[in-house]
Coordinates of C-alpha atoms and ligand atoms in Angstrom, one line a residue:
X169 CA 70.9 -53.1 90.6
X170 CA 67.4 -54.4 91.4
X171 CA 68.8 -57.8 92.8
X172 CA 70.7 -55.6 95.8
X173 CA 68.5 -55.1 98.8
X174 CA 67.8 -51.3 98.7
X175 CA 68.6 -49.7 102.0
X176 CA 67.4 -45.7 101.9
X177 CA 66.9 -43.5 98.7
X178 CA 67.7 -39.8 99.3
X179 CA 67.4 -37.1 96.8
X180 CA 70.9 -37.4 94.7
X181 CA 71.8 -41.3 96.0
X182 CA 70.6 -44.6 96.7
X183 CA 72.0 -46.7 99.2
X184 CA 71.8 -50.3 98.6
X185 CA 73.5 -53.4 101.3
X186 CA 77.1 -54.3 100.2
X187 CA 78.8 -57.6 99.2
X188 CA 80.1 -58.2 103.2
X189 CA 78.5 -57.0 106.1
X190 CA 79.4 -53.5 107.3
X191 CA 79.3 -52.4 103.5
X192 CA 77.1 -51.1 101.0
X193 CA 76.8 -49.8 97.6
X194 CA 76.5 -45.6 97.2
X195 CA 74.8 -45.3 93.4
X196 CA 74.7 -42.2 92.2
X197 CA 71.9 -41.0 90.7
X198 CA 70.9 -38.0 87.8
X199 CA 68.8 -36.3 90.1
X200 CA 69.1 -33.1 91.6
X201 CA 67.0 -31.5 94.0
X202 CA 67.2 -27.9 95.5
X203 CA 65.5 -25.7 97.8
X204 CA 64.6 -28.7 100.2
X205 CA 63.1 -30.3 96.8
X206 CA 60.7 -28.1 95.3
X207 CA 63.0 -27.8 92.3
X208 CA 63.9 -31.0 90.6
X209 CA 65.4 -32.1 87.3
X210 CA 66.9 -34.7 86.1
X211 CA 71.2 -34.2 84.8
X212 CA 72.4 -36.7 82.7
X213 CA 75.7 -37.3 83.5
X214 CA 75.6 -35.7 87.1
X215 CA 75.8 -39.1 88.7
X216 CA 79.0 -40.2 87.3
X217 CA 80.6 -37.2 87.7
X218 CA 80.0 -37.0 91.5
X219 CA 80.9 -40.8 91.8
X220 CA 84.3 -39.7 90.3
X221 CA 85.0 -36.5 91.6
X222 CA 83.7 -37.9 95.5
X223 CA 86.1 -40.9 94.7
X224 CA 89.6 -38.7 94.1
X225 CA 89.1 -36.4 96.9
X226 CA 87.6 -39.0 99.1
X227 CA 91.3 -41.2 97.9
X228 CA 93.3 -37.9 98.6
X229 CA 91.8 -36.7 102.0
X230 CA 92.9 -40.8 103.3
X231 CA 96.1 -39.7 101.6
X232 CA 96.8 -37.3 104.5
X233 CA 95.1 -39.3 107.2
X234 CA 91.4 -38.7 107.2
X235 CA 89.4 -41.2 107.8
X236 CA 86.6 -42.1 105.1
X237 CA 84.0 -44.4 104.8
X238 CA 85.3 -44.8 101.0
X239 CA 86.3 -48.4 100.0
X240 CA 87.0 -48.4 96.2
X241 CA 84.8 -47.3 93.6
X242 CA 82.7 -50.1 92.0
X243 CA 81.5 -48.8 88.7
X244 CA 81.1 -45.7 86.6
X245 CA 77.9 -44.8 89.2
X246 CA 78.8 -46.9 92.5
X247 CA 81.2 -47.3 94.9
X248 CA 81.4 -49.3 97.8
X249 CA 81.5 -47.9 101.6
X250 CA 81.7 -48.5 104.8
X251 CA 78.4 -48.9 106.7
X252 CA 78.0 -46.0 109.1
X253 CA 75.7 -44.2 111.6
X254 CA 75.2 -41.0 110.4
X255 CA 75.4 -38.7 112.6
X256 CA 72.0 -36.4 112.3
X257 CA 73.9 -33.2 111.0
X258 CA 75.0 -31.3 108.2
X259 CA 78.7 -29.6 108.8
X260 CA 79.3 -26.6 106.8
X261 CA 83.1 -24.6 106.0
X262 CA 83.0 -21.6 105.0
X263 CA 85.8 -19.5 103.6
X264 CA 84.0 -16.5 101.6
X265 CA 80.2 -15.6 102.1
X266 CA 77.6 -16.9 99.6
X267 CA 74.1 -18.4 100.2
X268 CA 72.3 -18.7 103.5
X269 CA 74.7 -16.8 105.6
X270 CA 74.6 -13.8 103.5
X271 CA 71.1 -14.1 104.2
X272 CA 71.4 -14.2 107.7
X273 CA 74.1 -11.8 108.3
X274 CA 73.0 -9.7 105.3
X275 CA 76.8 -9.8 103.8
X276 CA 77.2 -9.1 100.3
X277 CA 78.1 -12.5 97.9
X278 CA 81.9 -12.9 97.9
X279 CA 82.6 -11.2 100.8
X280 CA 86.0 -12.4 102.8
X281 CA 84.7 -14.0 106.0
X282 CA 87.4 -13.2 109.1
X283 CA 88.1 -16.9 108.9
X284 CA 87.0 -20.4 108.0
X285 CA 83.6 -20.4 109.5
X286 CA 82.1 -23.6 111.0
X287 CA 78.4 -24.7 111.1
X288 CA 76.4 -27.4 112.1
X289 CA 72.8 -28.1 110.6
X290 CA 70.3 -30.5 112.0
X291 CA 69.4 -33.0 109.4
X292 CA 65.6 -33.2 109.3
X293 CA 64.2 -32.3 106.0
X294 CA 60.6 -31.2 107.1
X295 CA 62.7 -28.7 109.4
X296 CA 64.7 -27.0 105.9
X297 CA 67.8 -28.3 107.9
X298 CA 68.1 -25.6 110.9
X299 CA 71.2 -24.1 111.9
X300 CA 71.9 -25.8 115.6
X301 CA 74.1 -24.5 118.5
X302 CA 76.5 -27.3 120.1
X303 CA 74.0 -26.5 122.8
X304 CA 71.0 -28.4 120.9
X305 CA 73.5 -30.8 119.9
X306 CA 74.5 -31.5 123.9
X307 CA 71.3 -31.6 125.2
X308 CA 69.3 -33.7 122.0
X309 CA 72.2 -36.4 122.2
X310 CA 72.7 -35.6 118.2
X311 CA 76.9 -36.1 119.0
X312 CA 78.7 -36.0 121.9
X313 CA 80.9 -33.3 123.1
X314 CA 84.2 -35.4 121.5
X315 CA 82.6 -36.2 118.5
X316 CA 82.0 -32.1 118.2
X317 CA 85.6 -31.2 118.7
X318 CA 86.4 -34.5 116.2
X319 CA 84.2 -33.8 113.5
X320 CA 85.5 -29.8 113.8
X321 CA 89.0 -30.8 114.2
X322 CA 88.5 -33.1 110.6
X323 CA 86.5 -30.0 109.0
X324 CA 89.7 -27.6 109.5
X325 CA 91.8 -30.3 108.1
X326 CA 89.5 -31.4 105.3
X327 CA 89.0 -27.7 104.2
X328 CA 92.8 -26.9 104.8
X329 CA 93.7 -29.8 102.0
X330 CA 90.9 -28.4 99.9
X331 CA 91.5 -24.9 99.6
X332 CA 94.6 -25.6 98.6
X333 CA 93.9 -28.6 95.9
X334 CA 91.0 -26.5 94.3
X335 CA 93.5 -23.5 94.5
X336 CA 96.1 -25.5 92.2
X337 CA 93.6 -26.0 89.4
X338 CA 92.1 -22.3 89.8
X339 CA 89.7 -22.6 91.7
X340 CA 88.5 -21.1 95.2
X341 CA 86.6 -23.2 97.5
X342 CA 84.2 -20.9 98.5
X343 CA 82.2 -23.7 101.0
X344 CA 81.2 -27.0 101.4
X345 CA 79.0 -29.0 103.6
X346 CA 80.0 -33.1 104.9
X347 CA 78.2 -35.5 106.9
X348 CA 80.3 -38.1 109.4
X349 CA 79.2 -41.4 110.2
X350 CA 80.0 -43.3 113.7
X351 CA 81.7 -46.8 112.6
X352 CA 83.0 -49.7 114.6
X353 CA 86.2 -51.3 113.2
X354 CA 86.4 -54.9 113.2
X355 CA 89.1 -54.7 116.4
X356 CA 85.8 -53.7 118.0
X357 CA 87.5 -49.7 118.4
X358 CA 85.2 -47.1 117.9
X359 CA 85.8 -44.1 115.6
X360 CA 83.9 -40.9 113.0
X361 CA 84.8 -41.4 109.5
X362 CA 83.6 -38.7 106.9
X363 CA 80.6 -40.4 104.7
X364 CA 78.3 -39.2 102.2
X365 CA 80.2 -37.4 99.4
X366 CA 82.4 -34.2 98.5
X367 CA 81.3 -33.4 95.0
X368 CA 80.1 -29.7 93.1
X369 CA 76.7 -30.7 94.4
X370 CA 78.0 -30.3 98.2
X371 CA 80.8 -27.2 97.5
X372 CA 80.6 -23.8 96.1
X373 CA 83.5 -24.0 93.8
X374 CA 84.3 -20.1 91.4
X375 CA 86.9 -20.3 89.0
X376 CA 89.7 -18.0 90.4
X377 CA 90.0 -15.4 87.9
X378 CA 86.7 -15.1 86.4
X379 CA 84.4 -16.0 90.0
X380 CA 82.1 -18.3 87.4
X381 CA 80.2 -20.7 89.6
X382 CA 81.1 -24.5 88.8
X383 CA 78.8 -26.2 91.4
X384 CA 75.3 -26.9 92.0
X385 CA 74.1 -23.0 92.2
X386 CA 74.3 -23.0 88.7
X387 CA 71.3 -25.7 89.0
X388 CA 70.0 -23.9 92.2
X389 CA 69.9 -19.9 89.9
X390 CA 69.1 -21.6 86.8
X391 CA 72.5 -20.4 85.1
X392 CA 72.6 -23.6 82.5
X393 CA 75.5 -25.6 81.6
X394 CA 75.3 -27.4 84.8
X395 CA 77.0 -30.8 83.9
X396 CA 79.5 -28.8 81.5
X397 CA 80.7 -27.1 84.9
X398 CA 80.7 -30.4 86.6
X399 CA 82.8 -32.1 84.0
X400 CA 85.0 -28.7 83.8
X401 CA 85.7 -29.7 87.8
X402 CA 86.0 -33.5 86.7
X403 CA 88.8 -32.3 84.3
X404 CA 90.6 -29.5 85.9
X405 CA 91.1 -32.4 88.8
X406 CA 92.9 -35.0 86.4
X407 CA 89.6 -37.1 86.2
X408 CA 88.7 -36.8 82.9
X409 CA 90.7 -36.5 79.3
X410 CA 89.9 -33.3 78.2
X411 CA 88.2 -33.7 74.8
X412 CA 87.2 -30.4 73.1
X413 CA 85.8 -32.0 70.2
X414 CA 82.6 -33.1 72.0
X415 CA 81.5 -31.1 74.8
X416 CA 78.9 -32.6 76.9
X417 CA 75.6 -31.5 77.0
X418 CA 73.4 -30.8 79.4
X419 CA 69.7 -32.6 79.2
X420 CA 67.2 -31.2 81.4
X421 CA 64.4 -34.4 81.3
X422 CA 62.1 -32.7 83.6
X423 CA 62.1 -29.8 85.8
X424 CA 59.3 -28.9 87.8
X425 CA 59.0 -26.1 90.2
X426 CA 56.6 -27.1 93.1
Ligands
UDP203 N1 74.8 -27.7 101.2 C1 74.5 -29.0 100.8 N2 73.4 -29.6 101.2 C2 72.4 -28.9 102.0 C3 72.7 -27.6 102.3 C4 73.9 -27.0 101.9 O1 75.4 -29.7 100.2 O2 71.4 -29.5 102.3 C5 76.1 -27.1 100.8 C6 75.9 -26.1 99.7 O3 76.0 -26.6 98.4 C7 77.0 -25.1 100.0 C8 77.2 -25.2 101.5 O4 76.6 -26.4 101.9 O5 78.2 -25.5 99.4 C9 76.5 -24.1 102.3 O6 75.2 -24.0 102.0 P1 74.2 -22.8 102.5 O7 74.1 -23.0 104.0 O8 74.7 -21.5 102.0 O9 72.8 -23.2 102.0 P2 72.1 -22.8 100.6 O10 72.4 -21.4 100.3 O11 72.7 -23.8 99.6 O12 70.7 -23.1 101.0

């Protein structure tokens, strides 16, 4: 790991240059981070459950035809991708209300939204990640007008295929957010794959019957058992031999509220 030339460290992933050029190595780390990082702990496990769980719905969405910047998986907490430019925002699905738009539309938690609900979030940190018109997104030159209707037309489809995969292991995709990247192929044509990673740390995923939260709000709310939630996605997906003998546990090694 240390011999690879690192290339960015973010909050949950390290990004270090891959084997050929136009690739690199996604590492997925313990850490988790929430409320724009003034809660932090370390999961063990977390990592390579996300590297697994990113991997199969990163395989099945280029199943159907979506574009990914997912190579093949490397190791139990790195896989190797395409080198992108990310594109500077955060695109958010929704299908039922929960966090920050039932603050901002004071809807109750659970609530049906209308219909699937799009959002884009300017990625800058400092900023808490702002909710952006296509207007700010025109006139700052974060994406062109194309890349909008692209990256909206790939959201429906994405969260089309989802709802109904999480649906058929009884569970209801409540939201997620992804991140595209602008690559260049090597016939020199230009195109937006989806990056980053689809994992519980990026959806809000409640088990059908019973609405328990399997995702990262269980981290967020302080509701325990994170990783056994992960590893209950992990399984319910096919990923992992269910083993009642020895549940995982969850290790907290630090957590520190800023
Ligand atoms: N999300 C994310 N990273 C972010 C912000 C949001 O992965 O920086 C995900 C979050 O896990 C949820 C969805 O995007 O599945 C919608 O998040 P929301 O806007 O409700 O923000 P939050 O309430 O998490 O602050």
């Amino acid at each position: 790991m240390s011999r690879r030339e690192k290339i960015y460290e973010g909050k949950a992933k390290i990004l270090y240059k891959g084997p050929k050029p136009g690739t690199l190595v996604q590492y997925f780390k313990d850490d988790a981070t929430a409320f724009n990082a003034q809660k932090k702990a370390t999961l063990n496990g977390k990592g390579v459950l996300n590297n697994r769980i990113s991997e199969h719905i990163m395989v099945k969405l280029a199943d159907i035809g979506i574009p990914t910047h997912f190579i093949k998986r490397l190791n139990m907490r790195e896989q190797l991708i395409k080198e992108v430019e990310i594109i500077p925002l955060e695109v958010i699905c929704r299908n039922v209300a929960a966090g920050s738009i039932c603050k901002m539309l004071g809807l109750e938690e659970g609530s049906a939204l209308p219909r699937s609900i799009i959002e884009f979030c300017y990625k800058k940190d400092e900023l808490n990640d702002p909710l952006v018109a296509e207007e700010h997104i025109l006139a700052f030159g974060w994406a062109s007008s194309a890349e909008i209707d692209e990256m909206t037309a790939l959201t429906l489809r994405i969260n089309d295929f989802l709802c109904g995969l999480f649906e058929g292991i009884g569970i209801q995709l409540v939201d997620f957010k992804i991140e595209f990247g602008r690559y260049t192929d090597e016939n020199g044509d230009q195109m937006i794959l989806l990056a980053d990673e689809i994992s519980p740390d990026s959806c809000r995923l409640w088990d059908s019957v019973t609405k328990k939260k399997l995702d990262k709000d269980r981290f967020r709310h302080d509701l325990g058992d994170v990783v056994d939630a992960y590893t209950e996605v992990a399984t319910r997906l096919g990923i992992l031999k269910q083993n009642p003998g020895t549940p995982p546990k969850l290790s907290i090694v630090s957590n520190e509220d800023e």
